[in-house]
């Protein structure tokens, strides 16, 4: 049953081949058996899941079920879940039981999806390897000595290991697409403003966007359909109807113009990744698409720009973690200063502290213009590059990451090398565009991701482009050895 | 002592007016004053992880009203920014405010100086922001309590140009703004509850100097009297420092209303670097002409226009018109009284400024809480005009009305205060008085005419109006 896609499971539930309770039990059993070696989950919510599954079964029987009703999924531990610990991968929130549901949580609940637990992640979503989590790293099911990527490492690995058919993630600089690539699953970061950020613990507010992990594009269409939508509680969400993402999945790709940014295919790209991407592009040509070389001349600015904007915003967003009202609080504070410095000093890990310090620095009097304002200008240039490209092409493609999954600890002591693993994904966040990563091959037995970038609100197009590829390839069906 | 005239005072005020919305600026929690601690603070006000602010559209309308009323520019695009600092009553670790692009800028209003001259005071800007909560230091056994009811209450911070040259001018300006925000119905102006408070930037310089002196900022002054005292103290202090050979340091000071002095809170070196940057959770506020036109249509008659109309339409003196239009409530009350009294404008003005104001002051009440409504007062004034009672009796009736003893007519009736105009009834009373005081009558008849007053007093004690007798001393002959 764990090899079935979400679409197949939904059909099975409707036809009464199995119940949601049976399906949920099977997932929980698999998590119990296999997660010890993977560490995908921070919290498993077995009892609540079974109660939700029972309710879903009733709904299925009454004929009021949607495509997600009764489907088990895992929620990144960044989404607030009423009455359930929401840690954001941090000691700071280890004791935080969210008193409310995120909008995405509410929407998935309403759709009848069954949450089986909260997944591991880099602390406050700051990391590209899941090694900054207070709860320890997640191991990549393709090779447990390697990282799953980050920050949504637990969510990606859980889908790759067939623990759940789908999961949620968030993507600030690549945190859905990069782990999707490294774990060999399908991951979608929607247009900024398409999915509500209410109740999704903020890392960098102008970049954060929630999205799904699944095995296939067709499954992602279902998940995104439930997660997307305007939310009055999020001023940056966009009041625009949600497309029917499943309706256009099978559209022909005849005449599709694919832009290939030369900046993404040059130095620093692993040859195994390059070969897989080249082969994938050849498949697209067979499907009727044409390849067009394009240029994103300001792409090199993306990483430095991001490492000004994101830390600036996070330094402010994380100020509320002060030990006063919730979360970790240092014992026996001597005075206010002591309460603040020790609560934050003891509650945050080193990567979070590093970014808070960078962010505080770039916003300081005398440095603001040189860093923050400059970064905003660079951000506009990066965006304009994409807008110009979309005047001539329909989608942009390239590798999601420069290399396949690296070894645990390999980059942990060198933050800049670590930051460069997001070199192809970050520009998309800065521009606010939608992007996907789909399995496109293996390099030395490790998955390679193909990144597909679309114009604003072109999620339906991305899903269509990904789905057609998955109709003619089977990379998305490859299962990590030992998890078949 | 400093030499008078040698120093010029330069003052700019930052007034914080709490906007009277029902819910907070970025959340749906109520803003009512005086609730149990932390009962009016929702997840957004508590700054829980994951929550987001949503702008209350009403505050934009209110700020636009203020902008239009002060001939300011209402910005077509303004931006909320985060002001970052740590404090326990600031739940998010930043205050959402406006920094580089405020919603209102570049306006002015005129204040009246002693002697009738007016002076134009520039309004640099007015920006929207959220208030912080309150730290409670008492009754917590060495700890501090945090009440977040006030956190997220909308404020309009109104920043003046440094155009004010004395404490009196500062108070006149503050009163003018106070009246204006109440006219506009955007702030209740309650200074005791902190709905209207100000920071004063004060510096001194040698007469004739072009450069400003180093300023001190006096924080959180919540009464007109304290503003005056604080500025006067601060000016004297700064002059004494300079004349003593010292230098004024840039710092934030607090006014102690008990000791009538200001004292240092923190110096420039200790000041926070607030690291302002645009709040990425909120979109820029965009205002178009159609919105401004709609707001303009809701503007009430403003104090200056109303004052002129009172002079023109009711024939009031300029001073009386100023007093009556000082607050919207008082001006409304006056006009309602004129209506209810059948158009007696001057009598209404005298009563509103005289008896009513006096009684309210004595009772420590606001005109909006007056126990005597304008309609009731109007009826009383009619009773003077139609001769039912005299002006003097009317004051007595008014006191009874103020004490809640009923309407004018009921009190006049119950206490038998009606002037008697039936001459046979008067004669009866007069006769009775005369007959009961034969000795005094004898003396009067013997030429002691000043005893007329004695009879008048007797007469009053028998509940007849003195004037009856006074009008007809012949009856004593």
JSON list of C-alpha atoms in Angstrom, two decimals, chain A residues 173-260:
[
{"chain": "A", "resi": 173, "resn": "UNK", "atom": "CA", "xyz": [15.51, 29.93, -0.44]},
{"chain": "A", "resi": 174, "resn": "UNK", "atom": "CA", "xyz": [14.99, 26.42, -1.76]},
{"chain": "A", "resi": 175, "resn": "UNK", "atom": "CA", "xyz": [13.78, 24.56, 1.33]},
{"chain": "A", "resi": 176, "resn": "UNK", "atom": "CA", "xyz": [11.21, 22.54, -0.64]},
{"chain": "A", "resi": 177, "resn": "UNK", "atom": "CA", "xyz": [12.96, 22.16, -4.00]},
{"chain": "A", "resi": 178, "resn": "UNK", "atom": "CA", "xyz": [16.45, 21.35, -2.71]},
{"chain": "A", "resi": 179, "resn": "UNK", "atom": "CA", "xyz": [15.42, 18.49, -0.37]},
{"chain": "A", "resi": 180, "resn": "UNK", "atom": "CA", "xyz": [12.97, 17.26, -3.03]},
{"chain": "A", "resi": 181, "resn": "UNK", "atom": "CA", "xyz": [15.90, 17.01, -5.44]},
{"chain": "A", "resi": 182, "resn": "UNK", "atom": "CA", "xyz": [18.21, 15.36, -2.91]},
{"chain": "A", "resi": 183, "resn": "UNK", "atom": "CA", "xyz": [15.56, 12.82, -1.86]},
{"chain": "A", "resi": 184, "resn": "UNK", "atom": "CA", "xyz": [14.16, 12.13, -5.33]},
{"chain": "A", "resi": 185, "resn": "UNK", "atom": "CA", "xyz": [10.61, 13.39, -4.81]},
{"chain": "A", "resi": 186, "resn": "UNK", "atom": "CA", "xyz": [8.37, 16.03, -6.35]},
{"chain": "A", "resi": 187, "resn": "UNK", "atom": "CA", "xyz": [8.34, 19.38, -4.53]},
{"chain": "A", "resi": 188, "resn": "UNK", "atom": "CA", "xyz": [6.52, 22.58, -5.42]},
{"chain": "A", "resi": 189, "resn": "UNK", "atom": "CA", "xyz": [7.11, 26.10, -4.15]},
{"chain": "A", "resi": 190, "resn": "UNK", "atom": "CA", "xyz": [4.13, 28.21, -5.22]},
{"chain": "A", "resi": 191, "resn": "UNK", "atom": "CA", "xyz": [4.10, 31.87, -6.22]},
{"chain": "A", "resi": 192, "resn": "UNK", "atom": "CA", "xyz": [4.65, 34.15, -3.20]},
{"chain": "A", "resi": 193, "resn": "UNK", "atom": "CA", "xyz": [1.16, 34.93, -1.93]},
{"chain": "A", "resi": 194, "resn": "UNK", "atom": "CA", "xyz": [-0.55, 31.80, -3.29]},
{"chain": "A", "resi": 195, "resn": "UNK", "atom": "CA", "xyz": [-0.48, 29.87, 0.02]},
{"chain": "A", "resi": 196, "resn": "UNK", "atom": "CA", "xyz": [-1.32, 31.65, 3.27]},
{"chain": "A", "resi": 197, "resn": "UNK", "atom": "CA", "xyz": [1.55, 32.21, 5.66]},
{"chain": "A", "resi": 198, "resn": "UNK", "atom": "CA", "xyz": [-0.78, 32.60, 8.65]},
{"chain": "A", "resi": 199, "resn": "UNK", "atom": "CA", "xyz": [0.34, 30.18, 11.32]},
{"chain": "A", "resi": 200, "resn": "UNK", "atom": "CA", "xyz": [3.48, 29.23, 9.42]},
{"chain": "A", "resi": 201, "resn": "UNK", "atom": "CA", "xyz": [6.29, 30.34, 11.73]},
{"chain": "A", "resi": 202, "resn": "UNK", "atom": "CA", "xyz": [8.11, 33.10, 9.92]},
{"chain": "A", "resi": 203, "resn": "UNK", "atom": "CA", "xyz": [11.73, 32.85, 8.87]},
{"chain": "A", "resi": 204, "resn": "UNK", "atom": "CA", "xyz": [11.92, 35.55, 6.17]},
{"chain": "A", "resi": 205, "resn": "UNK", "atom": "CA", "xyz": [8.45, 36.93, 5.61]},
{"chain": "A", "resi": 206, "resn": "UNK", "atom": "CA", "xyz": [8.98, 38.31, 2.12]},
{"chain": "A", "resi": 207, "resn": "UNK", "atom": "CA", "xyz": [10.34, 34.97, 0.87]},
{"chain": "A", "resi": 208, "resn": "UNK", "atom": "CA", "xyz": [8.57, 32.20, 2.83]},
{"chain": "A", "resi": 209, "resn": "UNK", "atom": "CA", "xyz": [6.03, 30.13, 0.97]},
{"chain": "A", "resi": 210, "resn": "UNK", "atom": "CA", "xyz": [4.41, 26.83, 1.86]},
{"chain": "A", "resi": 211, "resn": "UNK", "atom": "CA", "xyz": [4.01, 23.99, -0.61]},
{"chain": "A", "resi": 212, "resn": "UNK", "atom": "CA", "xyz": [3.70, 20.22, -0.97]},
{"chain": "A", "resi": 213, "resn": "UNK", "atom": "CA", "xyz": [6.00, 17.22, -1.30]},
{"chain": "A", "resi": 214, "resn": "UNK", "atom": "CA", "xyz": [4.59, 14.23, -3.15]},
{"chain": "A", "resi": 215, "resn": "UNK", "atom": "CA", "xyz": [5.83, 11.46, -5.37]},
{"chain": "A", "resi": 216, "resn": "UNK", "atom": "CA", "xyz": [4.13, 12.75, -8.51]},
{"chain": "A", "resi": 217, "resn": "UNK", "atom": "CA", "xyz": [2.99, 16.01, -10.07]},
{"chain": "A", "resi": 218, "resn": "UNK", "atom": "CA", "xyz": [-0.60, 14.73, -10.17]},
{"chain": "A", "resi": 219, "resn": "UNK", "atom": "CA", "xyz": [-0.44, 14.23, -6.40]},
{"chain": "A", "resi": 220, "resn": "UNK", "atom": "CA", "xyz": [1.07, 17.67, -5.95]},
{"chain": "A", "resi": 221, "resn": "UNK", "atom": "CA", "xyz": [-1.86, 19.15, -7.89]},
{"chain": "A", "resi": 222, "resn": "UNK", "atom": "CA", "xyz": [-4.24, 17.72, -5.30]},
{"chain": "A", "resi": 223, "resn": "UNK", "atom": "CA", "xyz": [-2.20, 18.89, -2.31]},
{"chain": "A", "resi": 224, "resn": "UNK", "atom": "CA", "xyz": [-1.70, 22.37, -3.71]},
{"chain": "A", "resi": 225, "resn": "UNK", "atom": "CA", "xyz": [-5.40, 22.65, -4.51]},
{"chain": "A", "resi": 226, "resn": "UNK", "atom": "CA", "xyz": [-6.13, 22.22, -0.80]},
{"chain": "A", "resi": 227, "resn": "UNK", "atom": "CA", "xyz": [-3.30, 24.42, 0.48]},
{"chain": "A", "resi": 228, "resn": "UNK", "atom": "CA", "xyz": [-3.67, 27.41, -1.87]},
{"chain": "A", "resi": 229, "resn": "UNK", "atom": "CA", "xyz": [-6.05, 30.30, -1.58]},
{"chain": "A", "resi": 230, "resn": "UNK", "atom": "CA", "xyz": [-6.56, 33.85, -0.43]},
{"chain": "A", "resi": 231, "resn": "UNK", "atom": "CA", "xyz": [-6.56, 34.38, 3.33]},
{"chain": "A", "resi": 232, "resn": "UNK", "atom": "CA", "xyz": [-7.76, 37.60, 4.94]},
{"chain": "A", "resi": 233, "resn": "UNK", "atom": "CA", "xyz": [-5.41, 36.86, 7.84]},
{"chain": "A", "resi": 234, "resn": "UNK", "atom": "CA", "xyz": [-2.35, 37.14, 5.59]},
{"chain": "A", "resi": 235, "resn": "UNK", "atom": "CA", "xyz": [-2.07, 40.56, 3.95]},
{"chain": "A", "resi": 236, "resn": "UNK", "atom": "CA", "xyz": [0.50, 39.24, 1.50]},
{"chain": "A", "resi": 237, "resn": "UNK", "atom": "CA", "xyz": [-1.74, 36.45, 0.23]},
{"chain": "A", "resi": 238, "resn": "UNK", "atom": "CA", "xyz": [-3.24, 37.23, -3.13]},
{"chain": "A", "resi": 239, "resn": "UNK", "atom": "CA", "xyz": [-6.98, 37.51, -3.71]},
{"chain": "A", "resi": 240, "resn": "UNK", "atom": "CA", "xyz": [-7.22, 35.48, -6.85]},
{"chain": "A", "resi": 241, "resn": "UNK", "atom": "CA", "xyz": [-9.14, 32.29, -7.55]},
{"chain": "A", "resi": 242, "resn": "UNK", "atom": "CA", "xyz": [-7.28, 29.00, -7.22]},
{"chain": "A", "resi": 243, "resn": "UNK", "atom": "CA", "xyz": [-6.86, 27.21, -10.54]},
{"chain": "A", "resi": 244, "resn": "UNK", "atom": "CA", "xyz": [-8.08, 23.66, -10.99]},
{"chain": "A", "resi": 245, "resn": "UNK", "atom": "CA", "xyz": [-4.58, 22.21, -10.98]},
{"chain": "A", "resi": 246, "resn": "UNK", "atom": "CA", "xyz": [-5.67, 18.75, -12.07]},
{"chain": "A", "resi": 247, "resn": "UNK", "atom": "CA", "xyz": [-7.66, 19.90, -15.08]},
{"chain": "A", "resi": 248, "resn": "UNK", "atom": "CA", "xyz": [-4.68, 20.81, -17.24]},
{"chain": "A", "resi": 249, "resn": "UNK", "atom": "CA", "xyz": [-2.24, 18.07, -16.25]},
{"chain": "A", "resi": 250, "resn": "UNK", "atom": "CA", "xyz": [-2.46, 16.28, -19.56]},
{"chain": "A", "resi": 251, "resn": "UNK", "atom": "CA", "xyz": [-2.20, 19.28, -21.85]},
{"chain": "A", "resi": 252, "resn": "UNK", "atom": "CA", "xyz": [0.20, 18.74, -24.72]},
{"chain": "A", "resi": 253, "resn": "UNK", "atom": "CA", "xyz": [3.67, 20.27, -24.47]},
{"chain": "A", "resi": 254, "resn": "UNK", "atom": "CA", "xyz": [3.82, 20.72, -28.23]},
{"chain": "A", "resi": 255, "resn": "UNK", "atom": "CA", "xyz": [5.39, 24.12, -28.89]},
{"chain": "A", "resi": 256, "resn": "UNK", "atom": "CA", "xyz": [6.38, 24.69, -25.25]},
{"chain": "A", "resi": 257, "resn": "UNK", "atom": "CA", "xyz": [9.36, 27.02, -25.08]},
{"chain": "A", "resi": 258, "resn": "UNK", "atom": "CA", "xyz": [11.82, 26.07, -22.38]},
{"chain": "A", "resi": 259, "resn": "UNK", "atom": "CA", "xyz": [14.40, 28.66, -21.36]},
{"chain": "A", "resi": 260, "resn": "UNK", "atom": "CA", "xyz": [17.79, 27.38, -20.27]}
]
